[in-house]
mmCIF file of C-alpha atoms in Angstrom:
data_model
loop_
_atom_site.group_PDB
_atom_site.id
_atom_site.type_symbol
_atom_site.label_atom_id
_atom_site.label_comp_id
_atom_site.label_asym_id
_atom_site.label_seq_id
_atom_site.Cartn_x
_atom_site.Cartn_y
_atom_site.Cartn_z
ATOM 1 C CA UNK A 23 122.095 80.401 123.158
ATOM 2 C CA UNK A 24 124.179 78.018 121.314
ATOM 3 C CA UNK A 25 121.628 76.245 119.018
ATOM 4 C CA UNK A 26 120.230 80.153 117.972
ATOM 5 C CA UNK A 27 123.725 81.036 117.337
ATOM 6 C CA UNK A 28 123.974 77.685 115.396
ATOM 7 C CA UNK A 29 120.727 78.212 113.776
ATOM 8 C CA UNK A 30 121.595 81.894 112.662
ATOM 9 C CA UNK A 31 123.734 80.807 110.194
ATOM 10 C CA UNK A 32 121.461 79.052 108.131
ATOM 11 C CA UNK A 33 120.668 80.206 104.515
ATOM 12 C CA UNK A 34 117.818 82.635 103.753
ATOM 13 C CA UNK A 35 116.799 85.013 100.931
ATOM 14 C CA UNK A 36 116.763 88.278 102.128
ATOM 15 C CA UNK A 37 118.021 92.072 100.617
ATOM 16 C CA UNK A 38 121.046 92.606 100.490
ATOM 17 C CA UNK A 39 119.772 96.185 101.877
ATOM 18 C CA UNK A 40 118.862 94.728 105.267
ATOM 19 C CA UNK A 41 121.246 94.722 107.872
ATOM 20 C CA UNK A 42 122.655 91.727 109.906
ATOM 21 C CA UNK A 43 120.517 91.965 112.941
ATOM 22 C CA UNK A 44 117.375 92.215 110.726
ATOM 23 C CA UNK A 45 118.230 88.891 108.916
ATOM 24 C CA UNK A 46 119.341 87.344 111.941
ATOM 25 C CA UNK A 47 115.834 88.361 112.814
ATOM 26 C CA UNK A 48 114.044 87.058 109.877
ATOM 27 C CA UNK A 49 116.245 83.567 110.000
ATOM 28 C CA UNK A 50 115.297 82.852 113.913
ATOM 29 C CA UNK A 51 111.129 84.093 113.182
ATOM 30 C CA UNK A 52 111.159 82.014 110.092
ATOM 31 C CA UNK A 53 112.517 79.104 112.808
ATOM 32 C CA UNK A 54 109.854 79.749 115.155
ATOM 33 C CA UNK A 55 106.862 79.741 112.718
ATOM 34 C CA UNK A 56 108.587 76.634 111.787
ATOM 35 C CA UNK A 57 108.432 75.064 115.153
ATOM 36 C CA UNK A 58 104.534 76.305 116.123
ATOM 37 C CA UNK A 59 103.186 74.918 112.839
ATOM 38 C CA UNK A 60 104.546 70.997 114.066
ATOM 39 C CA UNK A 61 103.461 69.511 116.742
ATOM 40 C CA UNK A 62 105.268 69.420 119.667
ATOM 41 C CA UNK A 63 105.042 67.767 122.692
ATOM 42 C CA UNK A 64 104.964 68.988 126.623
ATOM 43 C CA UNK A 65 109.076 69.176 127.107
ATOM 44 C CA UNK A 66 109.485 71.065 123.786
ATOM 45 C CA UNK A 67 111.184 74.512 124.774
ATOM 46 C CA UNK A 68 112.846 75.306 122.102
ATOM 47 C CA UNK A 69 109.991 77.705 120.731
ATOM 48 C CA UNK A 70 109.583 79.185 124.346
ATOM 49 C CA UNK A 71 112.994 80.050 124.293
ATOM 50 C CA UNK A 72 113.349 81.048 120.653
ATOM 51 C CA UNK A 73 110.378 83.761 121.180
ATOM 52 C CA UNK A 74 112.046 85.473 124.078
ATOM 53 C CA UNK A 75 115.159 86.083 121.776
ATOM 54 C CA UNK A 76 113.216 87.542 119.466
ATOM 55 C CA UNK A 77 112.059 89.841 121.515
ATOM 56 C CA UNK A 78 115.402 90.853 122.650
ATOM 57 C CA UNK A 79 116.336 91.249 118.673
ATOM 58 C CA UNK A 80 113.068 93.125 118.139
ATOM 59 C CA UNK A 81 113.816 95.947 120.925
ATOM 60 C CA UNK A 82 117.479 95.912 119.232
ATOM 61 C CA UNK A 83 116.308 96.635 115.752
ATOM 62 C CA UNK A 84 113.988 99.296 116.577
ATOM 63 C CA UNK A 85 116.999 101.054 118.001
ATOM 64 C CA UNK A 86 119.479 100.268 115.561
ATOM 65 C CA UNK A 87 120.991 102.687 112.983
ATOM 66 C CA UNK A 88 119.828 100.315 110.175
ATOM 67 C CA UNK A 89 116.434 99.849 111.439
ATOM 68 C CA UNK A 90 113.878 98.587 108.635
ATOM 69 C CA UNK A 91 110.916 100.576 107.384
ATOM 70 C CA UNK A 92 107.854 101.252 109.977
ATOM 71 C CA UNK A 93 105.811 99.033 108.161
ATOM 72 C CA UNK A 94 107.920 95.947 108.652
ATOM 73 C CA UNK A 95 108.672 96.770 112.205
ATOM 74 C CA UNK A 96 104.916 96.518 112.442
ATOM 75 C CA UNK A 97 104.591 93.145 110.573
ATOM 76 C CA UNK A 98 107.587 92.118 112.784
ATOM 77 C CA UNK A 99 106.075 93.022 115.978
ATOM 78 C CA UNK A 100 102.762 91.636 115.251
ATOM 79 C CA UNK A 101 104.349 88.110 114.120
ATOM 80 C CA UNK A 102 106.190 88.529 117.447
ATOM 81 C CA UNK A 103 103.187 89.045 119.388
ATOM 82 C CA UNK A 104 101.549 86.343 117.956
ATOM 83 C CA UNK A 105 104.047 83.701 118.792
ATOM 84 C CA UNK A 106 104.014 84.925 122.718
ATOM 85 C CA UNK A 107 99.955 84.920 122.417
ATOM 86 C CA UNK A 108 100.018 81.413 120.880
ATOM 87 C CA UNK A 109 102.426 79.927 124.264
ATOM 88 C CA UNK A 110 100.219 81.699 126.358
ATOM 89 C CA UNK A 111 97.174 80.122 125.053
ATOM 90 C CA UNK A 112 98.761 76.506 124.723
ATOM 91 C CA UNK A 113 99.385 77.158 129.002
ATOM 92 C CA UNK A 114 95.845 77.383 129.417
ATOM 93 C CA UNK A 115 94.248 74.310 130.729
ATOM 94 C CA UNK A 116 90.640 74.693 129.423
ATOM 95 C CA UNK A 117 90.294 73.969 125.626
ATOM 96 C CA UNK A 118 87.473 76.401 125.890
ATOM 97 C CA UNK A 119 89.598 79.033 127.293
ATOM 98 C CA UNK A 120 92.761 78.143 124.513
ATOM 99 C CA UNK A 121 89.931 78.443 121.446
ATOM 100 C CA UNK A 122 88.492 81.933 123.135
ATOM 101 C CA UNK A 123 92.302 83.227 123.403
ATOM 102 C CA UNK A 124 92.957 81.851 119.739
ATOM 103 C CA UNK A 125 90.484 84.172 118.876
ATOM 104 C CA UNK A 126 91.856 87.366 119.435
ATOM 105 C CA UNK A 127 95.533 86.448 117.738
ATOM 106 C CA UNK A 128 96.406 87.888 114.817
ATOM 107 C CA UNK A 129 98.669 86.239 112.533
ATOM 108 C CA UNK A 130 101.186 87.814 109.951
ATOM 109 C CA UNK A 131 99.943 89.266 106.782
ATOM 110 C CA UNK A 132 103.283 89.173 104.900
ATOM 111 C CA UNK A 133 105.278 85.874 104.420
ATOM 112 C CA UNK A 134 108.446 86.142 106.465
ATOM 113 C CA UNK A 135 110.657 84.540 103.509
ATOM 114 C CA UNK A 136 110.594 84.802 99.824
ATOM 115 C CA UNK A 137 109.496 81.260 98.771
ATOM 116 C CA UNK A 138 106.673 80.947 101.249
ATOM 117 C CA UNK A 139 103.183 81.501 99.169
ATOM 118 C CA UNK A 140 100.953 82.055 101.849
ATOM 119 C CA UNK A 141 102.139 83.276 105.700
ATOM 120 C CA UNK A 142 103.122 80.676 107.992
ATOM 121 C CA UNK A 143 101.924 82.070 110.984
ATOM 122 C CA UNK A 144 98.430 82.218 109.288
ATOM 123 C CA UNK A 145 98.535 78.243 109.095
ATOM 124 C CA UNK A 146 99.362 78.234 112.652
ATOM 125 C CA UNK A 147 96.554 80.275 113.476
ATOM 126 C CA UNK A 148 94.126 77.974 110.961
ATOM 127 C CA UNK A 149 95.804 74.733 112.746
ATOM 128 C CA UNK A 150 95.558 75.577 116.278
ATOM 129 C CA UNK A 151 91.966 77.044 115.783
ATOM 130 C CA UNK A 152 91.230 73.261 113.925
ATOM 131 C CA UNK A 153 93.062 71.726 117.097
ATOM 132 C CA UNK A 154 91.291 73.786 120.009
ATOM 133 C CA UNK A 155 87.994 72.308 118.120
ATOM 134 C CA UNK A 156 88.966 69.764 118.252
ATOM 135 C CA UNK A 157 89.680 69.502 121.927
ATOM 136 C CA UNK A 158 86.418 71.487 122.699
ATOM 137 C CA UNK A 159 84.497 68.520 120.268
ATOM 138 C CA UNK A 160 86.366 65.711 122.645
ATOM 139 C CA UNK A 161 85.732 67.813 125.904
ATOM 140 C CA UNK A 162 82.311 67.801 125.171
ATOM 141 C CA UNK A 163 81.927 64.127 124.003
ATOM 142 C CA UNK A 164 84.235 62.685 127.187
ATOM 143 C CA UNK A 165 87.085 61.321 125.628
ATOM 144 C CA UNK A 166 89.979 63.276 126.650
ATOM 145 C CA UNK A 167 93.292 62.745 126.086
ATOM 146 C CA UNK A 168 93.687 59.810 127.706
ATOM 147 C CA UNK A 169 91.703 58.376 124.485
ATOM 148 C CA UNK A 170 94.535 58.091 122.489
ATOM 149 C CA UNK A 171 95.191 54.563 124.190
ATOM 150 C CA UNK A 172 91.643 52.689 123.476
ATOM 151 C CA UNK A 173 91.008 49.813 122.331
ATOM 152 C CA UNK A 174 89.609 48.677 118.546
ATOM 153 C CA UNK A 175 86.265 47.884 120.599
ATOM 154 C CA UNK A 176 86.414 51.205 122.361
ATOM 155 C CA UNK A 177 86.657 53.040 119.090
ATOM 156 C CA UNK A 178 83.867 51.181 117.595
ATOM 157 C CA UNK A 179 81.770 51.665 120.819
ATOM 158 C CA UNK A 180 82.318 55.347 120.801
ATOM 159 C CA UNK A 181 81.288 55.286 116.728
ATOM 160 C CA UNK A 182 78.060 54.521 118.233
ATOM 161 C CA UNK A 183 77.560 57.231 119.916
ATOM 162 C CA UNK A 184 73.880 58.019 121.390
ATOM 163 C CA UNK A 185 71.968 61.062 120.328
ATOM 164 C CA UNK A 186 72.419 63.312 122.741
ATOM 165 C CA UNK A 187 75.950 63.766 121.988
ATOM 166 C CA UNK A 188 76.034 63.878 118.720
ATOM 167 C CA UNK A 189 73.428 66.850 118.720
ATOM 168 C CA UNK A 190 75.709 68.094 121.426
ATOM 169 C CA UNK A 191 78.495 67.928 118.245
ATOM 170 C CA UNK A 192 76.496 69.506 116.085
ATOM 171 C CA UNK A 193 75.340 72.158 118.794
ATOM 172 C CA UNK A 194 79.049 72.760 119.207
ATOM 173 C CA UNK A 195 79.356 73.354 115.620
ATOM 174 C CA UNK A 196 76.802 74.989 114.713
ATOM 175 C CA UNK A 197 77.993 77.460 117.898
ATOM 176 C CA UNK A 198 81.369 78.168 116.886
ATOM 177 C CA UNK A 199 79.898 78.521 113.347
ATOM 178 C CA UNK A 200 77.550 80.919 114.827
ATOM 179 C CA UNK A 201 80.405 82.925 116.711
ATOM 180 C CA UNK A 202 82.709 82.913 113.048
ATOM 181 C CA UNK A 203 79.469 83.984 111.218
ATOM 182 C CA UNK A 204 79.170 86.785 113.659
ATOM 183 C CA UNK A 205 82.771 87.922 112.971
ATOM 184 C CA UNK A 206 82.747 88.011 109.234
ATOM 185 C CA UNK A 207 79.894 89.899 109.736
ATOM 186 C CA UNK A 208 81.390 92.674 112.212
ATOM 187 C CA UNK A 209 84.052 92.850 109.916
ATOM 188 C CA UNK A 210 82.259 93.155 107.101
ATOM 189 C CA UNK A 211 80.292 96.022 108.911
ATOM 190 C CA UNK A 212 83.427 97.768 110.369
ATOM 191 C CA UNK A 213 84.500 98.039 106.507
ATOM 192 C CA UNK A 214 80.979 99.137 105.226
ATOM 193 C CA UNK A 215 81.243 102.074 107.891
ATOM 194 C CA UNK A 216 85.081 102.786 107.575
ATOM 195 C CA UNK A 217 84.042 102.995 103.319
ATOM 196 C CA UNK A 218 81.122 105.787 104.275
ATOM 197 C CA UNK A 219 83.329 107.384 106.759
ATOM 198 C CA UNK A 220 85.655 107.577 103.688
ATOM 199 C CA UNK A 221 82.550 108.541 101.268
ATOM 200 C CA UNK A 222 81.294 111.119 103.564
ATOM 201 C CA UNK A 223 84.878 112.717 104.225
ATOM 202 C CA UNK A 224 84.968 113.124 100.549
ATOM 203 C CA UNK A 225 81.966 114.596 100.016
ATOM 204 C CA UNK A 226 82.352 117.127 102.752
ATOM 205 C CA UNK A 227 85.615 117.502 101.424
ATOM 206 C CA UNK A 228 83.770 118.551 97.808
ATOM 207 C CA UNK A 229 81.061 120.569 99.181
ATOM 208 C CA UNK A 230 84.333 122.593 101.236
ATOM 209 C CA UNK A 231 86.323 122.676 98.231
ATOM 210 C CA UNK A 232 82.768 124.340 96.198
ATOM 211 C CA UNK A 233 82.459 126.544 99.122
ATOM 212 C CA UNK A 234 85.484 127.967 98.452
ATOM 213 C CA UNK A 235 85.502 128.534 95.019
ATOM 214 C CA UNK A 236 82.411 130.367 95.304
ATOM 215 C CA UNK A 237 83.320 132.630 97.940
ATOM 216 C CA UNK A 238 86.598 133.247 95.877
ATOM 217 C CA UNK A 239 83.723 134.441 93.585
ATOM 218 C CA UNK A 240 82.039 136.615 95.270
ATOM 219 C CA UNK A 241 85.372 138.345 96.880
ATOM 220 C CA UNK A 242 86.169 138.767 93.181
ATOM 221 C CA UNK A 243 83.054 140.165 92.350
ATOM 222 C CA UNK A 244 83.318 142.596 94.745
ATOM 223 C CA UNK A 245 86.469 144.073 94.197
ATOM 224 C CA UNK A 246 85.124 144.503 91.116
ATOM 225 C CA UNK A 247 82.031 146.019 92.241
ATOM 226 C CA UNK A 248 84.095 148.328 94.068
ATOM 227 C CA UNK A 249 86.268 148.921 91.349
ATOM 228 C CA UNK A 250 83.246 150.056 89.088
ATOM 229 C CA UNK A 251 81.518 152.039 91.993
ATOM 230 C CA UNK A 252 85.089 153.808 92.393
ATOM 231 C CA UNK A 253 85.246 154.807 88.668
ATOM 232 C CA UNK A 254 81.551 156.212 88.891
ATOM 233 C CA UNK A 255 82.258 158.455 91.854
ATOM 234 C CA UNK A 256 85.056 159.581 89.836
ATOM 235 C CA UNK A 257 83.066 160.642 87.056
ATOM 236 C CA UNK A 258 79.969 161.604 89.120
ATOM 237 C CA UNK A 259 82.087 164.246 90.666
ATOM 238 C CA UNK A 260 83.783 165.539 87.754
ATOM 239 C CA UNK A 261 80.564 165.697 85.656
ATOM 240 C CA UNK A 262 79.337 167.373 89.134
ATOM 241 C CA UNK A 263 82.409 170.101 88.912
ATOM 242 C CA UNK A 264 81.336 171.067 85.497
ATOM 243 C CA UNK A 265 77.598 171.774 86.537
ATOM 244 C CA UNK A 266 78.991 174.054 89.223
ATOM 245 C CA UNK A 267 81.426 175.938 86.906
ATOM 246 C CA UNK A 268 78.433 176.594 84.057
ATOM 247 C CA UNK A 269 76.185 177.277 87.211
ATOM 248 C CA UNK A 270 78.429 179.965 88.266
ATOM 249 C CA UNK A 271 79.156 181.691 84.825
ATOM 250 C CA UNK A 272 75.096 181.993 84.156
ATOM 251 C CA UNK A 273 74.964 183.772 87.471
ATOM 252 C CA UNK A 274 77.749 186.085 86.805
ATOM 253 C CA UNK A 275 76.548 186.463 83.318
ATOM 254 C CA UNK A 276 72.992 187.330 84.562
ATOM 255 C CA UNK A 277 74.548 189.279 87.185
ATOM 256 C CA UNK A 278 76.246 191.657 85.017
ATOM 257 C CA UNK A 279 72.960 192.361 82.291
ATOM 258 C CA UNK A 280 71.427 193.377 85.146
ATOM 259 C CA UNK A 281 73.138 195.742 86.028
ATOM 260 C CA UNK A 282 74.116 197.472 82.846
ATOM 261 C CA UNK A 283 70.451 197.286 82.311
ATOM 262 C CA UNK A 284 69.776 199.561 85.640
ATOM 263 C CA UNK A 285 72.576 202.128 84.366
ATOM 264 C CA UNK A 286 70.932 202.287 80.631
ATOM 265 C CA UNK A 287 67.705 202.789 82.485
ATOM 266 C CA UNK A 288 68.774 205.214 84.538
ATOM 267 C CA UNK A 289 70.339 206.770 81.790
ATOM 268 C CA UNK A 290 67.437 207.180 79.612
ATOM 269 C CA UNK A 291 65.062 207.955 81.953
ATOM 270 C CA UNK A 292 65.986 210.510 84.262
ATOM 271 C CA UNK A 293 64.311 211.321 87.521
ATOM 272 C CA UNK A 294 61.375 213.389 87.916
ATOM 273 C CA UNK A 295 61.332 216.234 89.477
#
C-alpha cells in the first residue's frame, strides 16, 4: 500500500468540486488504465493489486457524504469492472477462450482525465482484442510462444507457409469478421427497435392525448346540452302554467253564461200549466 499511497499524490486535473476520495479515485484508475494499455509481463502485479484498491475506494465513495453524481458512479463502476474482467481474461489459458471473454467487456465511455481525447480503457479493449487475434492467428498456424526465439531461417521457412494454413488464416479472419459483422448488426437492430419502441410510445402517446381532448368535448357538450334542455323545461312548464290558467278562466267564463242564460230563460218563459 505504499507505492498507491506514493502514487496518490501525483498531479491530476480534476474539480475542485470533487472530494478527496473521488480524486484519489480518479488518480489510481487513471494509473491502472495506464498499466493495462503496456505490456506487461507474467510477474507484473502491480495492476492486480491496484484494481482491488479500487474496489475498496469504489464501495467507499458510494457511501461517502460527498459521493459524485449517479452517472459517474456508473462510468466508475463500469471502468472498474472492466479492469477485473480484463485480469480475468488474461488468466485464461486458451487464446480462444481470452478473445470470447474480451468480447463481452465493456470499456469506459468517458475519458477518466481531462487531456485524454479518446478513453483509455477503450484502447485497451481495441489492443487486447488485436492481441487475442493475434494469439488465436498463431494458435492456429503452430507457432506459439515459444516462436519468439527462431531463427532468420525459421522465419523465412514459416513465410512460406503451405496453403492450407494460410486459408486456415483467412478462415480465421474472415470468422471473427463474420462474428463482428454479426454484432454491428444486432446492435444496429437493438437501436432500430429501441427507435420504434420510442416512435410507437409517441404515437400512442398522441392518439391518448386526442382521446382526451375529445372526450373533454363531448363532456362539455353535454353539460351544455343539459344546460339547454334545463332552460327548455323551464319554459315548457311556464308556457304550460299559462295554458292551464286561460283554460280555467274560459271554463268559468262559460260556466257562468250558462247559467244566467237558464235564469233569463226561465224568466221569460214561465212554466205551463
Amino acid at each position: 500500500m505504499s507505492c498507491l499511497a506514493s502514487y496518490c499524490c501525483d498531479g491530476v486535473s480534476v474539480s475542485n468540486m470533487a472530494s478527496r476520495l473521488e480524486i484519489n479515485f480518479i488518480r489510481l484508475l487513471s494509473r491502472c488504465e495506464s498499466i493495462a494499455s503496456e505490456k506487461r509481463g507474467e510477474t507484473e502485479w502491480r495492476l492486480e493489486k491496484y484494481v482491488g484498491a479500487l474496489e475498496e475506494m469504489l464501495v467507499a465513495l458510494r457511501k461517502s457524504l460527498s459521493k459524485p453524481t449517479a452517472e459517474m458512479l456508473t462510468e466508475y463502476t463500469r471502468k472498474v469492472d472492466f479492469l477485473k474482467g480484463l485480469l480475468e481474461a488474461e488468466k485464461l489459458s486458451s487464446p480462444t477462450e481470452k478473445a470470447l471473454a474480451n468480447q463481452f467487456l465493456a470499456p469506459g465511455r468517458t475519458p477518466t482525465i481531462a487531456n485524454e481525447r479518446m478513453p483509455v480503457s477503450k484502447t485497451v479493449h481495441m489492443q487486447t482484442k488485436a492481441r487475442c487475434t493475434g494469439e488465436m492467428r498463431d494458435e492456429l498456424l503452430g507457432t506459439g510462444v515459444s516462436g519468439k526465439g527462431m531463427s532468420e531461417t525459421d522465419l523465412r521457412n514459416r513465410r512460406g507457409l503451405p496453403l492450407d494454413e494460410r486459408q486456415s488464416a483467412a478462415e480465421l479472419e474472415a470468422v471473427l469478421q463474420h462474428h463482428h459483422n454479426l454484432q454491428e448488426k444486432l446492435a444496429e437492430d437493438m437501436l432500430h427497435l429501441a427507435r420504434n419502441l420510442k416512435n410507437n410510445t409517441l404515437a400512442a402517446q398522441n392518439i391518448i392525448k386526442q382521446d382526451n381532448q375529445t372526450l373533454s368535448q363531448s363532456m362539455r357538450q353535454a353539460d351544455m346540452n343539459f344546460e339547454k334542455l334545463k332552460t327548455e323545461s323551464e319554459r315548457l312548464e311556464q308556457h304550460t302554467k299559462k295554458s292551464v290558467n286561460w283554460l280555467l278562466w274560459l271554463m268559468l267564463i262559460l260556466v257562468s253564461f250558462t247559467f244566467i242564460s237558464m235564469i233569463l230563460f226561465i224568466r221569460i218563459f214561465p212554466r205551463l200549466r
